[in-house]
Short mmCIF file of C-alpha atoms and ligand atoms in Angstrom, two decimals:
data_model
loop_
_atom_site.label_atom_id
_atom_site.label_comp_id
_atom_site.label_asym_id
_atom_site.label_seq_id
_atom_site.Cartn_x
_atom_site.Cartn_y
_atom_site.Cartn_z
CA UNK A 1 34.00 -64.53 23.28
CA UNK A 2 34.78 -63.10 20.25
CA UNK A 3 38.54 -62.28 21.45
CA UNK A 4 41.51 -62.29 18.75
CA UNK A 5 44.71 -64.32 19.39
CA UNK A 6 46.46 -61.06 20.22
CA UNK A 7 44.21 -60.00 22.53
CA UNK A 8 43.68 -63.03 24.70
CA UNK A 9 48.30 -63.12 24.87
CA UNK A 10 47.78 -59.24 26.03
CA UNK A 11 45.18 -60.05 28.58
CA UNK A 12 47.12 -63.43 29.58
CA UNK A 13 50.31 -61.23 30.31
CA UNK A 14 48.66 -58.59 31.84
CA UNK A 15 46.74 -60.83 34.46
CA UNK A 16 50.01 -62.38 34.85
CA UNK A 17 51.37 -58.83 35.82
CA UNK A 18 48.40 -58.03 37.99
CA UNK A 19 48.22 -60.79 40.03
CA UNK A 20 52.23 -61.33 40.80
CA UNK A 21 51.96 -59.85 43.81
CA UNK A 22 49.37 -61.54 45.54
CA UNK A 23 50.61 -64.67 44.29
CA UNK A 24 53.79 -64.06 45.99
CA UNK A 25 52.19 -63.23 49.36
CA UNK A 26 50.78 -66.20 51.42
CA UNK A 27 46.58 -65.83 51.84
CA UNK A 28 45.98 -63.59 54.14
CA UNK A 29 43.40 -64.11 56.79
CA UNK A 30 40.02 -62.84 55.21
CA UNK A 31 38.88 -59.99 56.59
CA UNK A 32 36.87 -56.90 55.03
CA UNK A 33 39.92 -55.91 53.06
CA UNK A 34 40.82 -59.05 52.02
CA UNK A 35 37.06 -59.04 50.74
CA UNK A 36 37.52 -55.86 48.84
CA UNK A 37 40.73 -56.63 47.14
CA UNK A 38 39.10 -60.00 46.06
CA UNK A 39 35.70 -57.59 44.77
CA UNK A 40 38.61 -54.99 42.64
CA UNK A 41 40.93 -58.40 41.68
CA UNK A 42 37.76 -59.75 39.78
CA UNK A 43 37.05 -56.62 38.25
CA UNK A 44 40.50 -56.46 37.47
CA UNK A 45 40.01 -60.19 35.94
CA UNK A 46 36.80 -58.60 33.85
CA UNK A 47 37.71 -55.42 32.62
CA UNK A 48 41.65 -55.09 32.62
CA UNK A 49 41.98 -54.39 29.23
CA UNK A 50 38.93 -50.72 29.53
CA UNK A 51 40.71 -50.00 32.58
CA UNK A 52 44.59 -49.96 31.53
CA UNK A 53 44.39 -50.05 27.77
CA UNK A 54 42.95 -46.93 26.12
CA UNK A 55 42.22 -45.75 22.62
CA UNK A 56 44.43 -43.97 20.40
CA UNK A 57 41.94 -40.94 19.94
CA UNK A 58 40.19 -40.90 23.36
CA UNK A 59 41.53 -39.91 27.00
CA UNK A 60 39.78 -41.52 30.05
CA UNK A 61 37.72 -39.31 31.64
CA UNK A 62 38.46 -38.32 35.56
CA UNK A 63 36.40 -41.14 36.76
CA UNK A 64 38.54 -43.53 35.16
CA UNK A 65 41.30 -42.11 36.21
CA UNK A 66 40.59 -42.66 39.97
CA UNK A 67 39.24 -46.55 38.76
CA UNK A 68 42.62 -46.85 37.16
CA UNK A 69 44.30 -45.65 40.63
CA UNK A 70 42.12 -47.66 42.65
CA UNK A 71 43.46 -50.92 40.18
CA UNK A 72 47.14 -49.85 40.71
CA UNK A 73 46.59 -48.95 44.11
CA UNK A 74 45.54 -52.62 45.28
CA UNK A 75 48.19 -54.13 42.20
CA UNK A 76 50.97 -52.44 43.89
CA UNK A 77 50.40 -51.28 47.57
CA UNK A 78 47.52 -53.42 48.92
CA UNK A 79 45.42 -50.62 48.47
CA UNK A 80 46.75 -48.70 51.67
CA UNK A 81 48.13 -45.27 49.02
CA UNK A 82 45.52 -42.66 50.53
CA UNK A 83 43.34 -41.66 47.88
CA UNK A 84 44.34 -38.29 46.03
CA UNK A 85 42.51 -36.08 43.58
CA UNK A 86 43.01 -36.53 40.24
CA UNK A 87 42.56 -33.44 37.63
CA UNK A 88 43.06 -32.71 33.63
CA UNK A 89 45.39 -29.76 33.06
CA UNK A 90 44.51 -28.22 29.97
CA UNK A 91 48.29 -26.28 30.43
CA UNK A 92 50.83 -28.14 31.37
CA UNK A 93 52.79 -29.36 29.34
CA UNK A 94 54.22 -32.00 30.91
CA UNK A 95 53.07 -35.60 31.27
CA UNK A 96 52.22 -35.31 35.16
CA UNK A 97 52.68 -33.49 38.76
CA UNK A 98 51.77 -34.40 42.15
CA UNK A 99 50.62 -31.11 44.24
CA UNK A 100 51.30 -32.54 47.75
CA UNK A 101 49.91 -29.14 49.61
CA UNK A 102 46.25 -30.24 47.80
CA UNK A 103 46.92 -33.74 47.98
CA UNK A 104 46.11 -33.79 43.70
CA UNK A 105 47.47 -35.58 41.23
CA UNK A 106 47.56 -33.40 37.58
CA UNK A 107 47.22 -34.98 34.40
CA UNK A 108 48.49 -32.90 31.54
CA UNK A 109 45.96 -33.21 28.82
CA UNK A 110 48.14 -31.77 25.97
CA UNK A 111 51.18 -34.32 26.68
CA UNK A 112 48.60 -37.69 26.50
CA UNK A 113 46.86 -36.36 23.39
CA UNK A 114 50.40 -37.01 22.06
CA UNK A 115 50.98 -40.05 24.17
CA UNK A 116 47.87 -41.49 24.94
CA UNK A 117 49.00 -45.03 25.73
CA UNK A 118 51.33 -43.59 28.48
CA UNK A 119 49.26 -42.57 30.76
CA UNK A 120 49.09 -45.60 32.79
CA UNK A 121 53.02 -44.66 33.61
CA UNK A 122 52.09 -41.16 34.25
CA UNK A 123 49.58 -42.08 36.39
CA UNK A 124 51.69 -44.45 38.44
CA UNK A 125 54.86 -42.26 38.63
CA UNK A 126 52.55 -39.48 40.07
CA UNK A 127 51.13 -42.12 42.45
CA UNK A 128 54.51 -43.21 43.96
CA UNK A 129 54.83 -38.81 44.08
CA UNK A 130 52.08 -40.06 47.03
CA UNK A 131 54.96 -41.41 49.09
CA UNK A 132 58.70 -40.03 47.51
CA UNK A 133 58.46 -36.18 46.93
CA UNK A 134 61.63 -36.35 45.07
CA UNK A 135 63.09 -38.35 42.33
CA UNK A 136 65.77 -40.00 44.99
CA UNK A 137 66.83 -43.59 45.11
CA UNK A 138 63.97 -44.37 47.17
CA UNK A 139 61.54 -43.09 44.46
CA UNK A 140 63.50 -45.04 41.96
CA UNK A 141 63.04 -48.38 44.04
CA UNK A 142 59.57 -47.81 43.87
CA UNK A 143 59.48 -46.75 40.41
CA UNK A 144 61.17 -50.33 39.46
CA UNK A 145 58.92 -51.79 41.64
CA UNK A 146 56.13 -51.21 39.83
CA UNK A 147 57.28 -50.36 36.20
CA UNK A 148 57.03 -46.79 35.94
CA UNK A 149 58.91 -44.19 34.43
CA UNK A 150 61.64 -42.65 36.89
CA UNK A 151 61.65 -38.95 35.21
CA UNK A 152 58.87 -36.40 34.84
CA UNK A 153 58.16 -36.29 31.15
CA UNK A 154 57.78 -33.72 28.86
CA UNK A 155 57.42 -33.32 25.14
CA UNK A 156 59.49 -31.16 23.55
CA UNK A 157 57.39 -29.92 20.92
CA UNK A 158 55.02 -28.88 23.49
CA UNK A 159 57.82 -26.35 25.49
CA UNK A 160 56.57 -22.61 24.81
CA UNK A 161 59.73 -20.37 23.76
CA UNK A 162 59.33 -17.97 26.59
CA UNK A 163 57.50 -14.84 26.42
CA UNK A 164 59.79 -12.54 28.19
CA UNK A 165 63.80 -12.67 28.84
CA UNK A 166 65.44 -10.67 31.56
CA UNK A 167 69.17 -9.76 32.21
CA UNK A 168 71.25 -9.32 35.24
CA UNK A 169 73.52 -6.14 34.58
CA UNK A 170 75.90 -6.95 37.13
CA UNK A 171 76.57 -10.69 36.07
CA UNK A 172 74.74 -11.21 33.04
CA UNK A 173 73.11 -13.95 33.47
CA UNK A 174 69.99 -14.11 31.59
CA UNK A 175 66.61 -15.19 32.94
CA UNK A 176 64.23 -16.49 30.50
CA UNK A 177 60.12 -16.23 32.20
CA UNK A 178 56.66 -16.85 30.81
CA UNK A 179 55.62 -14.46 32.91
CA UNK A 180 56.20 -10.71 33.35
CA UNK A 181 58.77 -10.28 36.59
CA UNK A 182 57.90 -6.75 38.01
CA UNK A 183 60.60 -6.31 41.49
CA UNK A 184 62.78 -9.38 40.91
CA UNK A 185 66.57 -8.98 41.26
CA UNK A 186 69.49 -11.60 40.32
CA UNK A 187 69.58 -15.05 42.11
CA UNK A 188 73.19 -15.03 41.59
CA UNK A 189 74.42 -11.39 42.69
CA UNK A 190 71.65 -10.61 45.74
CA UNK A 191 72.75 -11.95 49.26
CA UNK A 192 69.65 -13.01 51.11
CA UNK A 193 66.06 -13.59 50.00
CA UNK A 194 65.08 -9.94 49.72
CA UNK A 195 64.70 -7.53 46.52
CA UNK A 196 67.84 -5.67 46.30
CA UNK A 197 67.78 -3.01 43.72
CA UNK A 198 71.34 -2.52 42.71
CA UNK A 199 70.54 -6.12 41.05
CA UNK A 200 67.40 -5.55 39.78
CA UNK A 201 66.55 -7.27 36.33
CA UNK A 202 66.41 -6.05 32.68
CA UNK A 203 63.93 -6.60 30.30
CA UNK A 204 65.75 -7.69 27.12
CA UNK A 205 63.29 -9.04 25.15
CA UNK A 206 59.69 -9.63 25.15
CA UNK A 207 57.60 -11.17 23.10
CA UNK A 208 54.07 -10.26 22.11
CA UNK A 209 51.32 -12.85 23.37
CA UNK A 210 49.78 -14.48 20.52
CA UNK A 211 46.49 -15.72 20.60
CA UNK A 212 45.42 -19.33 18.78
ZN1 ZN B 301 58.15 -37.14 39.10
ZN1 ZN B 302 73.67 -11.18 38.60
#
């Protein structure tokens, strides 16, 4: 109804992409699960385009987020990925993390109101953080698997210059920090884990905070 040309080849390919795996895979017997993927595959078949495509000018809100996970998480794993938080940063500047000690996903806000139509990707690259902490080959399989992007992204326009800069006397390797380091000592020159003063770190610069 009331669909352009263009949007009825976007919602024929993206069905197409949604339902690959399941067409692949032989029926399964129907049980409750098979009854619940069935439920989220005809949502899928209704609303694909509110639930993946997004405006330019507005960000899903958290709900859809997890709707959009839930969609990707029976698209791509059968819906077995245990279910995660999912947060706004207002901070980072980076696309995405995955905190695995709070089991939460982090959307950076700043990053996708550059690049809102990305963050599908983000979404699903922090998702696959769910299983593969690291970015090994592993991750990257996955990441293939089910078209996301294999790095962490991060806009360089939105990198801070940092606030403070601190030198090593002994080596002089500089250490540039956001944040004020009060007993830190060189990486590089102290043996062990522990504050060692003969290596303790310089201020060399610092800039003022600046408030906007
Ligand atoms: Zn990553
Ligand atoms: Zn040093």
């Amino acid at each position: 109804m009331g669909k352009t040309k263009q949007q009825k080849k976007a919602l024929t390919a993206l069905n197409y992409d949604l339902f690959r795996l399941a067409d692949r895979c032989p029926p399964a017997p129907a049980t409750i699960y098979t009854k619940i993927q069935q439920h989220v595959q005809r949502q899928q078949a209704t609303v694909p385009m509110e639930a993946i495509k997004l405006s330019r000018t507005e960000l899903p809100d958290v709900n859809r987020l997890h709707h959009m996970f839930d969609v990707y998480n029976w698209t791509y794993y059968k819906g077995k990925l245990p279910k995660v938080s999912i947060e706004f940063s207002n901070r980072m500047t980076s696309a995405g993390s995955y905190l695995p000690e709070r089991k939460l996903i982090r959307i950076g806000r700043k990053y996708h109101e550059i690049f809102p139509d990305e963050i599908g990707d983000t979404l699903k690259h922090e998702m696959i953080h769910i299983l593969h902490l690291k970015h090994n080959a592993d991750f990257r399989a996955e990441a293939q698997r089910v078209g996301a992007s294999l790095k962490a992204k991060s806009h360089p326009s939105l990198r801070k210059p940092p606030r403070y800069v601190y030198v090593c006397r002994s080596c002089g390797r500089q250490y540039p920090r956001q944040r004020r380091l009060r007993m830190a000592s060189c990486g590089c020159c102290t043996p062990g884990r522990e504050f060692d003063p003969r290596f303790k770190l310089k201020l060399l610069k610092s800039a003022r905070r600046t408030t906007c």
